[in-house]
PDB file of C-alpha atoms in Angstrom:
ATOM      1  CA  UNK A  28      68.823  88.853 104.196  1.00 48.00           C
ATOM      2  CA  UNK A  29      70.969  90.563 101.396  1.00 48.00           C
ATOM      3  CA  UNK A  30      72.071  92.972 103.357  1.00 45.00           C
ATOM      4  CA  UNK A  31      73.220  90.667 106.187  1.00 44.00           C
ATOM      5  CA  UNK A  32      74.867  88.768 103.667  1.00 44.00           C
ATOM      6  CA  UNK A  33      76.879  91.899 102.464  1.00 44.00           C
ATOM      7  CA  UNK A  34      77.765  92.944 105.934  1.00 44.00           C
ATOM      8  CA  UNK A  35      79.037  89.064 107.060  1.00 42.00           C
ATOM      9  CA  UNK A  36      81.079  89.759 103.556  1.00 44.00           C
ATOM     10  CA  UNK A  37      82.397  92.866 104.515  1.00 45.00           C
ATOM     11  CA  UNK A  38      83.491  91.849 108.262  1.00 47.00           C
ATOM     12  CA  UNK A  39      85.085  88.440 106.872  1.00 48.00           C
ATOM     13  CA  UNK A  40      87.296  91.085 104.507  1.00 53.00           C
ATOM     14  CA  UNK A  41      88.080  93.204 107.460  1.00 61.00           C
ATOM     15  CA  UNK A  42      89.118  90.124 109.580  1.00 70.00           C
ATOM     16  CA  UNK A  43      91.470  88.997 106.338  1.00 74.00           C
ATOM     17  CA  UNK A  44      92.831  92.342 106.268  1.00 75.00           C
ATOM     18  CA  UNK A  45      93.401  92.774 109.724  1.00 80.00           C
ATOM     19  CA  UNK A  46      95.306  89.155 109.655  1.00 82.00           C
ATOM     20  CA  UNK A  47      97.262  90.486 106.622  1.00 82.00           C
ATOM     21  CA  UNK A  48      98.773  93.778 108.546  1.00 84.00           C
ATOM     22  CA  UNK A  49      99.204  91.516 112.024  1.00 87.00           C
ATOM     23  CA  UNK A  50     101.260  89.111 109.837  1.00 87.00           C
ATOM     24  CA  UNK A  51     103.416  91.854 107.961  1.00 87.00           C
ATOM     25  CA  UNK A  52     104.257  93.405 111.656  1.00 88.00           C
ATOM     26  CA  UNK A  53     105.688  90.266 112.772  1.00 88.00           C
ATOM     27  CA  UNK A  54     108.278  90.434 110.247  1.00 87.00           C
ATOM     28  CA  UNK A  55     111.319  91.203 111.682  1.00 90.00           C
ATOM     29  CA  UNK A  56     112.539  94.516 111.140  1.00 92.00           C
ATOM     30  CA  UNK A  57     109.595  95.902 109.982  1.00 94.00           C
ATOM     31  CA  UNK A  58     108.751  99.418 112.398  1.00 94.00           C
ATOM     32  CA  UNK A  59     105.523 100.729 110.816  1.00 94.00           C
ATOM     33  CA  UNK A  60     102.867  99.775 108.640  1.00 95.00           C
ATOM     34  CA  UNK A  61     100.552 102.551 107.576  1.00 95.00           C
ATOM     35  CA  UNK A  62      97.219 102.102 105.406  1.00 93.00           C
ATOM     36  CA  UNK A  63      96.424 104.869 103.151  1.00 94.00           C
ATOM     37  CA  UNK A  64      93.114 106.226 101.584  1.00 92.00           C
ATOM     38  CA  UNK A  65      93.091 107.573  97.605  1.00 90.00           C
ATOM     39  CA  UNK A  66      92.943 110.828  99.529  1.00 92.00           C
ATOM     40  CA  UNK A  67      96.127 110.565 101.643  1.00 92.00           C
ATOM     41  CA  UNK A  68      94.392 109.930 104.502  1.00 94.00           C
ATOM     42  CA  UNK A  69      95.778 107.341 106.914  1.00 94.00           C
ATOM     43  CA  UNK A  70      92.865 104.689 108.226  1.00 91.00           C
ATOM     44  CA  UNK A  71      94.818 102.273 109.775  1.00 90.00           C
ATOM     45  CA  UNK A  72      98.919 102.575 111.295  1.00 93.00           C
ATOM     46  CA  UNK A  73     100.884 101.011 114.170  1.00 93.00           C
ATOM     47  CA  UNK A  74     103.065 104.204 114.749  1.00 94.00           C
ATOM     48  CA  UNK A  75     101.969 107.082 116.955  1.00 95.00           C
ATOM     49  CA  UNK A  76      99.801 110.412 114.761  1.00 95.00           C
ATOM     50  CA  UNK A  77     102.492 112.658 114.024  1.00 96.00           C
ATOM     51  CA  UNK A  78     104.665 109.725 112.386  1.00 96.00           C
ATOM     52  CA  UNK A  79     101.593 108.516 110.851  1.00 96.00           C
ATOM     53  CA  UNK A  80     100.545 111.782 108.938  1.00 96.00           C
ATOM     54  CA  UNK A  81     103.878 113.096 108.153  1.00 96.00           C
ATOM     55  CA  UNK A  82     104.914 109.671 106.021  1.00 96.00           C
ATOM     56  CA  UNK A  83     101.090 109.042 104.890  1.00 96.00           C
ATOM     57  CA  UNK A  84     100.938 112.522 103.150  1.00 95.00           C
ATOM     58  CA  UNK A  85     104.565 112.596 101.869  1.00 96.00           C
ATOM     59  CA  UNK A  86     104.469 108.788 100.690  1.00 96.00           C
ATOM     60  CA  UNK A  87     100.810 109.749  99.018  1.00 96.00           C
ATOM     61  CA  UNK A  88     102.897 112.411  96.770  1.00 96.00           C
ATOM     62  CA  UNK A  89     105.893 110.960  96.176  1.00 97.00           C
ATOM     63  CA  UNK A  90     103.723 107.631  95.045  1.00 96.00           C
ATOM     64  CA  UNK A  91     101.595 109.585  92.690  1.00 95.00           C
ATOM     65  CA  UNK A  92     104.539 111.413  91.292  1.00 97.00           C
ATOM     66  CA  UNK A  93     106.099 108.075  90.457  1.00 97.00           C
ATOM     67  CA  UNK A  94     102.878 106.464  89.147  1.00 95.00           C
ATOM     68  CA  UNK A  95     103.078 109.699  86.658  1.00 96.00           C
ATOM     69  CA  UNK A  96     106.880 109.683  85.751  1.00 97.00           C
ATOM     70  CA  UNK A  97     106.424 105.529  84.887  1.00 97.00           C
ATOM     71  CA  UNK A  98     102.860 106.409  83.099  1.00 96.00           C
ATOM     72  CA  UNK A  99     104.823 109.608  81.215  1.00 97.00           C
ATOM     73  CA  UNK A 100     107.214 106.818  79.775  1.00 96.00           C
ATOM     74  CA  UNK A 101     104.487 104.266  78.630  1.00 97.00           C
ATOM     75  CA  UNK A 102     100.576 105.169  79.084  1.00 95.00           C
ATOM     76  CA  UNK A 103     100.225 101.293  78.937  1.00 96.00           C
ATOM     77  CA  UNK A 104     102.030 100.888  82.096  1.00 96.00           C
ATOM     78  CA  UNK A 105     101.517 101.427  85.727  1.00 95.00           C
ATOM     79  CA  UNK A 106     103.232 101.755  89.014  1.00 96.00           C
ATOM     80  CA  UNK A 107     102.767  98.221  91.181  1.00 95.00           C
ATOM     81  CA  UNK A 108     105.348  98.871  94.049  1.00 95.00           C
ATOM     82  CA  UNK A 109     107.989 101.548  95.011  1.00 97.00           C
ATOM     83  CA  UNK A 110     110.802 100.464  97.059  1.00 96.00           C
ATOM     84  CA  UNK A 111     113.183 103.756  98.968  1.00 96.00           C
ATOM     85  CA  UNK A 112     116.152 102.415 101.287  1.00 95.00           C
ATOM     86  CA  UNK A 113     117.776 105.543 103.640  1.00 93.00           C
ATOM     87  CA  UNK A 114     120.464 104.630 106.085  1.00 91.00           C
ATOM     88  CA  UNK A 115     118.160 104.226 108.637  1.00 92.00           C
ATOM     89  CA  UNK A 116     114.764 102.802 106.742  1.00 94.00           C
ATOM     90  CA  UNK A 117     113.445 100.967 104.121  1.00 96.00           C
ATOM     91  CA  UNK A 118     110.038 102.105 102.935  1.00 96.00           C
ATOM     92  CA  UNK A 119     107.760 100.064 100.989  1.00 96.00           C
ATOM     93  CA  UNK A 120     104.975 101.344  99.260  1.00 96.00           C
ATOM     94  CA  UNK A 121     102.164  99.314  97.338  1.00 94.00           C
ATOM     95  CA  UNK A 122      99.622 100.890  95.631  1.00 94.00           C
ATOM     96  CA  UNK A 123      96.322  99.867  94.851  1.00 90.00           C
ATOM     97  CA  UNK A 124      93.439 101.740  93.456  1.00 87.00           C
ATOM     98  CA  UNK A 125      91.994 102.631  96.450  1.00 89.00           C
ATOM     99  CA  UNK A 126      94.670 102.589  98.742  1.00 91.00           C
ATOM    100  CA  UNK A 127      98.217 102.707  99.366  1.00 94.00           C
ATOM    101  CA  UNK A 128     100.077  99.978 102.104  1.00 94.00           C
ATOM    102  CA  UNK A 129     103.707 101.780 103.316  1.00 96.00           C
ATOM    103  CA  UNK A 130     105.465  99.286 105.375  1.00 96.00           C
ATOM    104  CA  UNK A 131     108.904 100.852 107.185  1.00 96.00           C
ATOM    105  CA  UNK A 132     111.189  98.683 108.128  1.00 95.00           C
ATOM    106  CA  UNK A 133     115.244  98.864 109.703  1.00 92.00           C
ATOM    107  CA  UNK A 134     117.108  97.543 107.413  1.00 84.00           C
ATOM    108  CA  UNK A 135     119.452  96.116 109.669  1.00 81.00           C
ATOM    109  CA  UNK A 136     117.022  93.751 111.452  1.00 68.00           C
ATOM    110  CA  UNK A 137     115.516  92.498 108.208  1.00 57.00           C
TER     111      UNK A 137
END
């Protein structure tokens, strides 16, 4: 019975987060949303596989190189979101301890 319990748990979660990435893809603008493992493997992304990889592993660096610069400066502190805007993008990144959410977005529609 535990175990069903757990696994009714876990699917409600999934559900949540799949409502959560449905509703941030509705926003206008926004091109990509890409789901991130501690690794810097993607698990879940609207774009096509090539798109996917090349801003999952890049994003993955660049995030942990920022968490270290802001840690560097205070060990107290930590890096809650990292905001790039290009010409052509605006890339959000949100890290979490197990995961990282990039959202892309043209900053033109938003």
């Amino acid at each position: 019975k535990q175990w069903y319990q757990r696994r009714v748990a876990i699917t409600a979660g999934m559900s949540e987060v799949e409502e959560t990435l449905k509703r941030i893809q509705a926003h206008k603008g926004v091109t990509g949303v890409i789901v991130v493992n501690q690794e810097g493997i993607p698990i879940r992304s609207n774009l096509d596989n090539s798109t996917t990889v090349q801003y999952s592993g890049l994003y993955h660096q660049l995030t942990a190189k920022a968490r270290s610069v802001v840690r560097d400066i205070d060990p107290q502190n930590d890096l809650t979101f990292l905001r790039i805007r290009s010409k052509k993008h605006e890339i959000m990144v949100a890290p979490d301890k197990e995961y990282l959410l990039i959202v892309i977005q043209n900053p033109t529609e938003s």
